[in-house]
Tab-separated table of C-alpha atoms and ligand atoms in Angstrom:
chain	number	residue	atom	x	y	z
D	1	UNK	CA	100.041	98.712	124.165
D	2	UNK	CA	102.824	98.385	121.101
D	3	UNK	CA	103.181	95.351	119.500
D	4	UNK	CA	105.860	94.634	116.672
D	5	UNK	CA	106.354	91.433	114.243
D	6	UNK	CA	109.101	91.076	111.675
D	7	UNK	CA	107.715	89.689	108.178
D	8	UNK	CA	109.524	87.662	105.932
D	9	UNK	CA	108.462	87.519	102.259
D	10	UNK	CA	107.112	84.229	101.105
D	11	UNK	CA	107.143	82.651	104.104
D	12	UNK	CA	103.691	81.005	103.731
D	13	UNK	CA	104.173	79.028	106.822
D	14	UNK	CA	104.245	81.682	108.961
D	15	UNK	CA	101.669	84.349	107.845
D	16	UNK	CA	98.892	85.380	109.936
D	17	UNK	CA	100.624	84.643	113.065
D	18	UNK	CA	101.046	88.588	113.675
D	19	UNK	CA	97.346	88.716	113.318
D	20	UNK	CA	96.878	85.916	115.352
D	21	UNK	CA	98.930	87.746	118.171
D	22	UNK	CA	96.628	90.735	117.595
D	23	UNK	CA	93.709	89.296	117.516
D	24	UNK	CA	94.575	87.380	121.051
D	25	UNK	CA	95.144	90.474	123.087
D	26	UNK	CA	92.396	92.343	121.455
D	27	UNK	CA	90.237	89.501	122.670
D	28	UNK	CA	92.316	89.299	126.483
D	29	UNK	CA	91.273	93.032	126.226
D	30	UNK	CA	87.749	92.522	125.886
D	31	UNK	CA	86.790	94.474	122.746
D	32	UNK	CA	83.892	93.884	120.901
D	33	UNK	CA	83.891	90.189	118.273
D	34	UNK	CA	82.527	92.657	115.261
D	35	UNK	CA	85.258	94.985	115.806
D	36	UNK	CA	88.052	92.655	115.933
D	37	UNK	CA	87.250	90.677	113.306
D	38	UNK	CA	87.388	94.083	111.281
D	39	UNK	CA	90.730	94.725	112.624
D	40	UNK	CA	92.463	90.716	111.773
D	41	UNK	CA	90.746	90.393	108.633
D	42	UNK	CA	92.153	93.897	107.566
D	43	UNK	CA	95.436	93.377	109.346
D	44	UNK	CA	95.444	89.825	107.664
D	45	UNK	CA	95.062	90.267	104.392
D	46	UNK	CA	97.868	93.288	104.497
D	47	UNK	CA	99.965	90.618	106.485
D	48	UNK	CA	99.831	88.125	103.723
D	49	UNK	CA	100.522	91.153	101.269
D	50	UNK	CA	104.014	91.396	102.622
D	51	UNK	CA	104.172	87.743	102.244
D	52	UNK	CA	102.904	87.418	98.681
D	53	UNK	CA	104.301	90.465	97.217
D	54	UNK	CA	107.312	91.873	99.090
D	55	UNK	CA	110.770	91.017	100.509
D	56	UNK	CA	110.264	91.483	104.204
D	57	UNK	CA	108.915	93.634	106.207
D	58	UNK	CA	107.561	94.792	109.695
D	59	UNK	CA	104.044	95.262	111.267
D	60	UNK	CA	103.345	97.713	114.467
D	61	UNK	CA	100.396	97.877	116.576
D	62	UNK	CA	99.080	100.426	119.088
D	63	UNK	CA	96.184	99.276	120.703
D	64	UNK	CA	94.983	101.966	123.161
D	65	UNK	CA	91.068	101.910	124.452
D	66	UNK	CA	90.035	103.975	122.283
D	67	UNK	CA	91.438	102.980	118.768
D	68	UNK	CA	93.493	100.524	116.898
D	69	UNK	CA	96.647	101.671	114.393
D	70	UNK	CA	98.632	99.244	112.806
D	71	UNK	CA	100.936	100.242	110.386
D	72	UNK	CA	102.761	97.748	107.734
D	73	UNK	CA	106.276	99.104	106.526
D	74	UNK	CA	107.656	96.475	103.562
D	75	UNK	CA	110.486	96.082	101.801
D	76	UNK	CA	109.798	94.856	97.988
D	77	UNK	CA	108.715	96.372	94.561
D	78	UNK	CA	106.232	98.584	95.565
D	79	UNK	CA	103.145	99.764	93.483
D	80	UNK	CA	102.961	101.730	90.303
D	81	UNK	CA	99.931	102.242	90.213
D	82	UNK	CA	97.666	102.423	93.294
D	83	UNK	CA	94.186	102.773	92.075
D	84	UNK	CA	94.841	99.856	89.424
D	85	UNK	CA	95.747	97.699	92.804
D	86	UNK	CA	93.063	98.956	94.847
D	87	UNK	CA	90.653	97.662	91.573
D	88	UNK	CA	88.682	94.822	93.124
D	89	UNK	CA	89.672	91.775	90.812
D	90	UNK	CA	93.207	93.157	90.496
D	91	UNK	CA	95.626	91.141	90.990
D	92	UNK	CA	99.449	89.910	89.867
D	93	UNK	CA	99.575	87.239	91.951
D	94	UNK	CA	102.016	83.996	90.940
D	95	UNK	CA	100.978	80.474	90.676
D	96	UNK	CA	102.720	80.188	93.999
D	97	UNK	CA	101.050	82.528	95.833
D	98	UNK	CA	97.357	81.456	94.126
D	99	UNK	CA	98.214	78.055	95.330
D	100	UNK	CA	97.915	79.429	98.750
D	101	UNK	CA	95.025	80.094	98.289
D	102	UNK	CA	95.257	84.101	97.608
D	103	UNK	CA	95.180	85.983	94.236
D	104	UNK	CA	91.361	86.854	94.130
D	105	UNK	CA	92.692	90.802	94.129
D	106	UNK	CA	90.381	91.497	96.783
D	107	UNK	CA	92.499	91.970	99.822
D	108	UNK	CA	92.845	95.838	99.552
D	109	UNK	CA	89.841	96.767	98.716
D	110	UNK	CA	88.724	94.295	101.963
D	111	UNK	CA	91.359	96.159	104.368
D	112	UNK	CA	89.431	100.192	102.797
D	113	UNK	CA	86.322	98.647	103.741
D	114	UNK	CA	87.252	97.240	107.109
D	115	UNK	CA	89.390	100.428	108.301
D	116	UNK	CA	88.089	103.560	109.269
D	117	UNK	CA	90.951	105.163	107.909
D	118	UNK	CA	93.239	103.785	105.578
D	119	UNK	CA	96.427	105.113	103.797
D	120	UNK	CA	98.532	103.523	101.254
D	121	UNK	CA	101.727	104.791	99.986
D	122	UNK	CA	104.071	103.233	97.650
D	123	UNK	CA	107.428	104.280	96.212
D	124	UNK	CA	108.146	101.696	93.234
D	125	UNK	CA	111.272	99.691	93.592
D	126	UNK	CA	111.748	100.842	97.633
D	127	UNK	CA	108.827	99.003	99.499
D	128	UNK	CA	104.988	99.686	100.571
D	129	UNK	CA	103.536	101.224	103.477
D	130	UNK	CA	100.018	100.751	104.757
D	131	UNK	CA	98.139	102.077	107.751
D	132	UNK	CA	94.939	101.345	109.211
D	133	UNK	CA	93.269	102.852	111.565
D	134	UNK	CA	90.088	100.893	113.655
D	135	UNK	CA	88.039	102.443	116.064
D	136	UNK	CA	87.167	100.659	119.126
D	137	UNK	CA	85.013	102.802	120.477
W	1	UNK	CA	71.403	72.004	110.372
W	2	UNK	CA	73.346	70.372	113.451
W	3	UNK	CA	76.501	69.421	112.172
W	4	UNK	CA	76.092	65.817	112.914
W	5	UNK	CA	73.592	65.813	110.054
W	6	UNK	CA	75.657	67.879	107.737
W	7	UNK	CA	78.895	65.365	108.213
W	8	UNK	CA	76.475	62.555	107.410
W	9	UNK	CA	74.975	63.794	104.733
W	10	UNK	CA	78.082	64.165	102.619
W	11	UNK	CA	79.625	60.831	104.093
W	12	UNK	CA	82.155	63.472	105.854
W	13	UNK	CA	84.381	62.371	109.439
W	14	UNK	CA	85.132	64.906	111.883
W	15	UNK	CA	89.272	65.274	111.846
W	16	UNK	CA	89.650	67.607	114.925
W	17	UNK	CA	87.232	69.303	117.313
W	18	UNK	CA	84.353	68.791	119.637
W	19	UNK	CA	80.984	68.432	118.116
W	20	UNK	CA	77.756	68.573	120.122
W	21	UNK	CA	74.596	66.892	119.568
W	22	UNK	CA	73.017	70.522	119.144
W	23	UNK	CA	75.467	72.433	117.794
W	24	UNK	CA	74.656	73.682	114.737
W	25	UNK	CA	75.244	75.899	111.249
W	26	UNK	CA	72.347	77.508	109.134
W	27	UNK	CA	75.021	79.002	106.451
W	28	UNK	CA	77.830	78.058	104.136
W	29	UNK	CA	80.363	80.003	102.165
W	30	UNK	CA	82.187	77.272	99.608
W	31	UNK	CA	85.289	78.952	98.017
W	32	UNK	CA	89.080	77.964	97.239
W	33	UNK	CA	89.866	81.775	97.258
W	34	UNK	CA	90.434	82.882	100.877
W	35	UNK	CA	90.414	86.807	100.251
W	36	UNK	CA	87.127	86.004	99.112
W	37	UNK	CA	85.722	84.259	102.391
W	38	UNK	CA	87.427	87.124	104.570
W	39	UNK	CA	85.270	89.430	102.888
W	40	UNK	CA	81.977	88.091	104.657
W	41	UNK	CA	80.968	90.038	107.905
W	42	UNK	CA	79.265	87.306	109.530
W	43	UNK	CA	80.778	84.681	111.167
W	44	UNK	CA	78.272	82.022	111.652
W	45	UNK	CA	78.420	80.022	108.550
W	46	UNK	CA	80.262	76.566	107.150
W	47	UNK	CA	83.308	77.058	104.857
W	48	UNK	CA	83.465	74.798	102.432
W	49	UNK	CA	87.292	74.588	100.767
W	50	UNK	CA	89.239	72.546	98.375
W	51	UNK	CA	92.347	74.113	100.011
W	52	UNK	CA	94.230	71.803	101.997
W	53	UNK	CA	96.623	74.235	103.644
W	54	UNK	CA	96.981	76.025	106.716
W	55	UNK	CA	95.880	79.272	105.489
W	56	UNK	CA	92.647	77.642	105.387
W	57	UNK	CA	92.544	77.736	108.965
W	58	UNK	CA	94.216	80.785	109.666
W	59	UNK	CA	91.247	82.255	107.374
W	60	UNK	CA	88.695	80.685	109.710
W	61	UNK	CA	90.577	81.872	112.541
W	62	UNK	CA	90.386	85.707	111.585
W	63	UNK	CA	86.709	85.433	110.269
W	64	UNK	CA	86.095	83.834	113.797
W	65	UNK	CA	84.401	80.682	112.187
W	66	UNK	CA	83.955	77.433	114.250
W	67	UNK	CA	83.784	74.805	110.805
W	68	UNK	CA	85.502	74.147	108.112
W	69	UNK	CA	84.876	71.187	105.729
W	70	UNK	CA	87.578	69.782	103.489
W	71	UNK	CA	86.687	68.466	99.895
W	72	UNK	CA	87.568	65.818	97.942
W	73	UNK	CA	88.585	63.541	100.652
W	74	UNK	CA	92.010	65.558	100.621
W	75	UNK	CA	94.154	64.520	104.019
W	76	UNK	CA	95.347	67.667	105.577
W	77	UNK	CA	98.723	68.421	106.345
W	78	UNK	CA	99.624	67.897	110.445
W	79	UNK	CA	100.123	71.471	111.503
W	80	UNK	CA	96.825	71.896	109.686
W	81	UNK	CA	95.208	70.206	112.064
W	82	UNK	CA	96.736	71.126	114.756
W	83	UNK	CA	96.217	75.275	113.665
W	84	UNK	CA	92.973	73.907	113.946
W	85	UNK	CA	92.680	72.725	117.206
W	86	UNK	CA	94.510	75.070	118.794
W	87	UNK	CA	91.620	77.813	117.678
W	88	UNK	CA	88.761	75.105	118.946
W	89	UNK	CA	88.001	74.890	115.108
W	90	UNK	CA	86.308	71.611	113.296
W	91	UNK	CA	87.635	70.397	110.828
W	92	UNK	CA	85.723	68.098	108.889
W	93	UNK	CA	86.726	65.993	105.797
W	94	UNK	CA	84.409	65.116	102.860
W	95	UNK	CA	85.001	62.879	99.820
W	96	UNK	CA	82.744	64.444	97.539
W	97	UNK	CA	83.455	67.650	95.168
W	98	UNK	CA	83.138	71.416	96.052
W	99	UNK	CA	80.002	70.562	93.484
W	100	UNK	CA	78.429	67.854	95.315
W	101	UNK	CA	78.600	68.477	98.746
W	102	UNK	CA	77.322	71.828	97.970
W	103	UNK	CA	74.235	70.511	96.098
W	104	UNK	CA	73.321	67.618	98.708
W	105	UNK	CA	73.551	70.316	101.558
W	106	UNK	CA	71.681	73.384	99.840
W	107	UNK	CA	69.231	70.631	99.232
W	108	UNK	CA	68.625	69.786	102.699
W	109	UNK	CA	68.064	73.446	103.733
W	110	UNK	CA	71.824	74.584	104.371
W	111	UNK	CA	71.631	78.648	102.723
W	112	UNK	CA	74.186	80.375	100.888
W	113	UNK	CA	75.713	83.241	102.721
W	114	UNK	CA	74.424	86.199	99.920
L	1	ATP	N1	102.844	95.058	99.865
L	1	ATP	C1	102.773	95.004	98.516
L	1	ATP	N2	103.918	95.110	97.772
L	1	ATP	C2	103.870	95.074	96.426
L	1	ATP	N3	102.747	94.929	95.718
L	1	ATP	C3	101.580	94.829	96.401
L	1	ATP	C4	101.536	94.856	97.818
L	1	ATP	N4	100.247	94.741	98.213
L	1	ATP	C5	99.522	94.637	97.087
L	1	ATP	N5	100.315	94.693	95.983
L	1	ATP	C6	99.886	94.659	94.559
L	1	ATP	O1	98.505	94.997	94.486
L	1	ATP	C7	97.767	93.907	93.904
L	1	ATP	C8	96.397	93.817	94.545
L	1	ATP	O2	96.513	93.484	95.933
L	1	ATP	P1	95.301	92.740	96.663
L	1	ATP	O3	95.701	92.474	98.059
L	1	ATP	O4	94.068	93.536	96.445
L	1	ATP	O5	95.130	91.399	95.823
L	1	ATP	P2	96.098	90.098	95.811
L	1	ATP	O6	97.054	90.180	96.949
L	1	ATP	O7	96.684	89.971	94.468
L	1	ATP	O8	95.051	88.935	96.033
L	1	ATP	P3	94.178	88.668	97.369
L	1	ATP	O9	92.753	88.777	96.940
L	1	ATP	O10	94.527	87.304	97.807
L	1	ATP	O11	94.547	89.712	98.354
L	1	ATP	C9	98.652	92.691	94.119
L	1	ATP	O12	98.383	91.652	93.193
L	1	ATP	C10	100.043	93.296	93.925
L	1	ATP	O13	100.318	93.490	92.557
L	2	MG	MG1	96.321	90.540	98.888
Protein backbone atom coordinates (compact mmCIF):
# COMPACT_ATOMS: atom_id res chain seq x y z
CA UNK A 1 0.00 0.00 0.00
CA UNK A 2 1.39 3.75 -1.11
CA UNK A 3 0.49 6.48 0.79
CA UNK A 4 1.48 10.22 -0.08
CA UNK A 5 1.03 13.64 2.04
CA UNK A 6 2.05 17.07 0.84
CA UNK A 7 3.98 19.14 3.67
CA UNK A 8 3.88 22.65 4.06
CA UNK A 9 6.68 24.40 5.99
CA UNK A 10 5.66 25.97 9.23
CA UNK A 11 2.45 24.88 9.26
CA UNK A 12 2.40 23.88 12.97
CA UNK A 13 -1.23 23.20 12.86
CA UNK A 14 -1.06 20.57 10.70
CA UNK A 15 2.06 18.42 11.48
CA UNK A 16 1.83 14.93 12.46
CA UNK A 17 -1.30 14.36 10.66
CA UNK A 18 0.75 12.26 7.92
CA UNK A 19 1.90 10.22 10.81
CA UNK A 20 -1.30 10.05 12.19
CA UNK A 21 -2.59 8.58 8.78
CA UNK A 22 0.29 6.09 9.02
CA UNK A 23 0.04 5.12 12.11
CA UNK A 24 -3.96 4.36 11.55
CA UNK A 25 -3.53 1.87 8.78
CA UNK A 26 -0.53 0.33 10.29
CA UNK A 27 -2.79 -0.30 13.24
CA UNK A 28 -6.14 -1.37 10.68
CA UNK A 29 -3.28 -3.69 9.44
CA UNK A 30 -2.59 -5.32 12.55
CA UNK A 31 1.16 -4.88 13.05
CA UNK A 32 2.75 -5.15 16.15
CA UNK A 33 2.24 -1.65 18.99
CA UNK A 34 6.33 -1.79 19.48
CA UNK A 35 6.86 -1.67 15.89
CA UNK A 36 4.63 1.08 15.02
CA UNK A 37 5.41 3.24 17.50
CA UNK A 38 9.08 2.90 16.02
CA UNK A 39 7.79 3.73 12.70
CA UNK A 40 5.40 7.29 13.88
CA UNK A 41 7.84 8.41 16.27
CA UNK A 42 10.60 8.18 13.48
CA UNK A 43 8.25 9.27 10.74
CA UNK A 44 7.14 12.10 13.23
CA UNK A 45 9.88 13.72 14.19
CA UNK A 46 11.16 13.82 10.27
CA UNK A 47 7.52 15.14 9.61
CA UNK A 48 7.92 18.04 11.91
CA UNK A 49 11.52 18.49 10.34
CA UNK A 50 9.93 19.60 7.12
CA UNK A 51 7.78 21.75 9.18
CA UNK A 52 10.43 23.40 11.34
CA UNK A 53 13.17 23.64 8.94
CA UNK A 54 12.08 23.55 5.29
CA UNK A 55 9.73 25.14 2.70
CA UNK A 56 7.47 22.27 1.79
CA UNK A 57 7.73 19.14 1.05
CA UNK A 58 6.26 15.55 0.47
CA UNK A 59 6.20 12.24 2.48
CA UNK A 60 5.64 8.58 0.73
CA UNK A 61 4.87 5.41 2.32
CA UNK A 62 5.01 1.78 1.19
CA UNK A 63 3.72 -0.39 3.63
CA UNK A 64 3.97 -4.00 2.34
CA UNK A 65 3.86 -7.11 5.04
CA UNK A 66 7.00 -7.39 5.27
CA UNK A 67 8.59 -3.84 5.73
CA UNK A 68 7.88 -0.22 6.06
CA UNK A 69 9.75 2.67 3.67
CA UNK A 70 8.88 6.06 3.96
CA UNK A 71 10.78 8.46 2.29
CA UNK A 72 10.66 12.46 3.04
CA UNK A 73 11.65 14.64 -0.11
CA UNK A 74 11.78 18.64 1.15
CA UNK A 75 12.17 21.63 -0.32
CA UNK A 76 14.28 24.24 1.97
CA UNK A 77 17.99 25.00 2.91
CA UNK A 78 19.26 21.79 3.29
CA UNK A 79 22.21 20.68 5.59
CA UNK A 80 25.84 21.59 5.50
CA UNK A 81 26.91 19.59 7.57
CA UNK A 82 25.29 16.21 8.36
CA UNK A 83 27.17 14.74 11.19
CA UNK A 84 27.03 18.25 13.09
CA UNK A 85 22.98 17.73 12.67
CA UNK A 86 22.91 14.22 13.46
CA UNK A 87 24.96 15.50 16.97
CA UNK A 88 22.42 14.76 19.68
CA UNK A 89 21.88 18.33 21.30
CA UNK A 90 22.24 19.94 17.87
CA UNK A 91 20.03 22.07 17.00
CA UNK A 92 19.19 25.67 15.06
CA UNK A 93 15.91 25.76 15.90
CA UNK A 94 13.99 29.46 16.14
CA UNK A 95 12.10 30.77 19.02
CA UNK A 96 9.13 29.85 16.91
CA UNK A 97 9.70 26.53 16.36
CA UNK A 98 11.04 25.95 20.30
CA UNK A 99 7.76 27.39 21.24
CA UNK A 100 6.25 24.37 19.73
CA UNK A 101 7.65 22.61 21.71
CA UNK A 102 10.71 21.18 19.44
CA UNK A 103 14.40 22.33 19.38
CA UNK A 104 15.89 19.69 21.86
CA UNK A 105 18.18 18.51 18.59
CA UNK A 106 17.22 15.12 19.24
CA UNK A 107 14.86 14.23 16.48
CA UNK A 108 17.51 12.68 14.09
CA UNK A 109 19.39 10.95 16.11
CA UNK A 110 15.66 9.47 17.48
CA UNK A 111 14.56 8.59 13.70
CA UNK A 112 18.76 6.43 13.34
CA UNK A 113 17.75 4.75 16.36
CA UNK A 114 14.19 3.88 15.50
CA UNK A 115 14.94 2.82 11.70
CA UNK A 116 16.58 -0.13 10.65
CA UNK A 117 17.98 1.63 7.90
CA UNK A 118 18.26 5.15 7.57
CA UNK A 119 19.72 7.51 4.85
CA UNK A 120 20.06 11.16 4.84
CA UNK A 121 21.11 13.23 2.00
CA UNK A 122 21.26 16.87 1.73
CA UNK A 123 22.25 19.25 -1.06
CA UNK A 124 22.56 22.85 0.69
CA UNK A 125 20.30 25.48 -0.69
CA UNK A 126 18.02 22.64 -2.84
CA UNK A 127 16.11 20.64 -0.06
CA UNK A 128 16.63 17.34 2.22
CA UNK A 129 15.85 13.88 1.66
CA UNK A 130 15.39 11.21 4.29
CA UNK A 131 14.50 7.54 4.15
CA UNK A 132 13.67 5.08 6.63
CA UNK A 133 13.31 1.86 6.40
CA UNK A 134 11.22 -0.38 9.39
CA UNK A 135 10.94 -3.89 9.42
CA UNK A 136 7.75 -5.45 10.25
CA UNK A 137 8.65 -8.65 10.32
CA UNK B 1 -1.20 4.97 41.20
CA UNK B 2 -4.92 4.99 39.77
CA UNK B 3 -5.31 8.15 38.23
CA UNK B 4 -8.12 9.23 40.39
CA UNK B 5 -5.50 9.55 43.12
CA UNK B 6 -2.92 11.21 41.00
CA UNK B 7 -5.62 14.09 39.79
CA UNK B 8 -6.35 14.56 43.49
CA UNK B 9 -3.27 14.74 44.69
CA UNK B 10 -2.18 17.74 42.67
CA UNK B 11 -5.77 19.38 42.96
CA UNK B 12 -5.87 18.46 39.01
CA UNK B 13 -9.68 18.07 36.91
CA UNK B 14 -9.95 15.72 34.20
CA UNK B 15 -10.59 18.02 30.80
CA UNK B 16 -11.38 15.14 28.32
CA UNK B 17 -11.47 11.35 28.56
CA UNK B 18 -12.85 8.43 30.43
CA UNK B 19 -11.24 7.56 33.66
CA UNK B 20 -11.89 4.30 35.51
CA UNK B 21 -11.90 3.61 39.07
CA UNK B 22 -8.87 1.13 38.34
CA UNK B 23 -7.18 2.49 35.74
CA UNK B 24 -3.97 3.31 36.51
CA UNK B 25 -0.13 4.76 35.77
CA UNK B 26 3.09 3.57 37.69
CA UNK B 27 5.42 6.11 35.52
CA UNK B 28 5.86 9.71 34.53
CA UNK B 29 8.01 11.49 32.02
CA UNK B 30 7.67 15.55 32.88
CA UNK B 31 9.24 17.56 29.97
CA UNK B 32 8.32 20.80 27.82
CA UNK B 33 10.63 19.36 25.03
CA UNK B 34 8.61 16.86 22.95
CA UNK B 35 11.63 15.29 20.91
CA UNK B 36 12.66 14.45 24.23
CA UNK B 37 9.45 12.41 25.39
CA UNK B 38 9.37 10.63 21.83
CA UNK B 39 12.57 9.26 22.66
CA UNK B 40 11.14 6.85 25.47
CA UNK B 41 10.28 3.23 24.23
CA UNK B 42 7.69 2.55 26.65
CA UNK B 43 4.46 3.73 26.52
CA UNK B 44 2.92 3.26 29.83
CA UNK B 45 3.82 6.30 31.72
CA UNK B 46 2.17 10.00 32.66
CA UNK B 47 3.48 13.01 30.66
CA UNK B 48 3.73 15.76 32.51
CA UNK B 49 3.95 19.19 30.13
CA UNK B 50 3.92 22.88 30.46
CA UNK B 51 3.08 22.91 26.71
CA UNK B 52 -0.28 23.93 26.01
CA UNK B 53 -0.41 23.10 22.32
CA UNK B 54 -1.54 20.49 20.16
CA UNK B 55 1.71 18.99 19.51
CA UNK B 56 1.43 17.94 22.96
CA UNK B 57 -1.07 15.58 21.99
CA UNK B 58 0.05 14.61 18.76
CA UNK B 59 3.32 13.56 20.86
CA UNK B 60 1.16 11.35 23.08
CA UNK B 61 -0.52 10.09 20.15
CA UNK B 62 2.72 8.67 18.39
CA UNK B 63 4.30 7.45 21.75
CA UNK B 64 0.83 5.65 22.15
CA UNK B 65 0.31 7.23 25.71
CA UNK B 66 -3.21 7.28 27.32
CA UNK B 67 -2.40 10.66 29.91
CA UNK B 68 -1.26 13.71 29.71
CA UNK B 69 -1.33 16.32 32.55
CA UNK B 70 -1.22 20.04 31.89
CA UNK B 71 0.71 22.43 34.33
CA UNK B 72 0.20 25.51 35.70
CA UNK B 73 -3.47 25.53 35.45
CA UNK B 74 -2.88 26.59 31.67
CA UNK B 75 -6.49 26.24 29.65
CA UNK B 76 -5.82 24.40 26.50
CA UNK B 77 -6.63 25.55 23.24
CA UNK B 78 -10.14 23.76 21.70
CA UNK B 79 -8.67 21.60 18.98
CA UNK B 80 -6.36 20.58 21.80
CA UNK B 81 -8.83 18.96 23.35
CA UNK B 82 -10.51 17.71 20.89
CA UNK B 83 -6.89 16.02 19.23
CA UNK B 84 -7.28 14.60 22.44
CA UNK B 85 -10.35 12.95 22.43
CA UNK B 86 -10.36 11.87 19.23
CA UNK B 87 -7.13 9.49 20.22
CA UNK B 88 -9.19 8.34 23.62
CA UNK B 89 -6.38 10.42 25.40
CA UNK B 90 -6.85 12.19 29.08
CA UNK B 91 -6.14 15.14 29.44
CA UNK B 92 -5.83 16.37 32.77
CA UNK B 93 -5.19 19.96 34.06
CA UNK B 94 -3.12 20.87 37.17
CA UNK B 95 -2.52 24.26 38.83
CA UNK B 96 0.65 23.57 40.33
CA UNK B 97 4.31 23.90 38.62
CA UNK B 98 6.20 21.27 36.47
CA UNK B 99 8.19 21.45 40.10
CA UNK B 100 5.44 20.71 42.34
CA UNK B 101 3.33 18.34 40.90
CA UNK B 102 6.36 16.40 40.20
CA UNK B 103 7.53 16.40 43.86
CA UNK B 104 3.95 15.65 45.48
CA UNK B 105 3.60 12.64 42.97
CA UNK B 106 7.27 11.09 43.15
CA UNK B 107 6.44 11.39 46.78
CA UNK B 108 3.51 9.26 46.76
CA UNK B 109 5.28 6.45 44.82
CA UNK B 110 4.74 7.72 41.09
CA UNK B 111 8.63 6.62 39.38
CA UNK B 112 10.53 8.43 36.94
CA UNK B 113 10.74 6.76 33.61
CA UNK B 114 14.99 6.29 33.71
N1 LIG C 1 14.58 18.82 6.71
C1 LIG C 1 15.54 19.65 7.17
N2 LIG C 1 15.89 20.75 6.44
C2 LIG C 1 16.86 21.59 6.87
N3 LIG C 1 17.52 21.44 8.02
C3 LIG C 1 17.22 20.36 8.79
C4 LIG C 1 16.22 19.43 8.41
N4 LIG C 1 16.14 18.47 9.36
C5 LIG C 1 17.05 18.80 10.30
N5 LIG C 1 17.71 19.94 9.96
C6 LIG C 1 18.81 20.60 10.71
O1 LIG C 1 19.39 19.66 11.61
C7 LIG C 1 19.26 20.13 12.96
C8 LIG C 1 19.04 18.95 13.89
O2 LIG C 1 17.79 18.31 13.60
P1 LIG C 1 17.04 17.50 14.76
O3 LIG C 1 15.77 16.99 14.21
O4 LIG C 1 17.99 16.51 15.32
O5 LIG C 1 16.81 18.60 15.89
P2 LIG C 1 15.75 19.83 15.88
O6 LIG C 1 14.77 19.64 14.78
O7 LIG C 1 16.51 21.09 15.88
O8 LIG C 1 15.06 19.65 17.29
P3 LIG C 1 14.11 18.42 17.75
O9 LIG C 1 14.81 17.79 18.91
O10 LIG C 1 12.83 19.03 18.13
O11 LIG C 1 14.00 17.50 16.59
C9 LIG C 1 18.11 21.13 12.91
O12 LIG C 1 18.16 22.07 13.97
C10 LIG C 1 18.34 21.77 11.54
O13 LIG C 1 19.40 22.70 11.60
MG1 LIG D 1 13.77 17.80 14.60
Amino acid sequence: MDLSFHIQGGDFTSAGTASSQVRRTLKELGVDAAVIKRVVVALYEAEVNIVAHAYKGIITAEISPERVFLQLVDEGPGITDIEKAMTPGFSTASQEVREMGFGAGMGLPNICRNADVFNIHSVPGKGTTVEITIQIK
Amino acid sequence: MTIHEIVSLVQGKILCGNVGEKDFVDYCFASDLMSDVLTVRRSDFLLMTGLSNIQSIRTAEMSDLKYVMLVRGKTPPQPMIELAEENGIVLISCPFSMFKASGILYQAGLKGVF
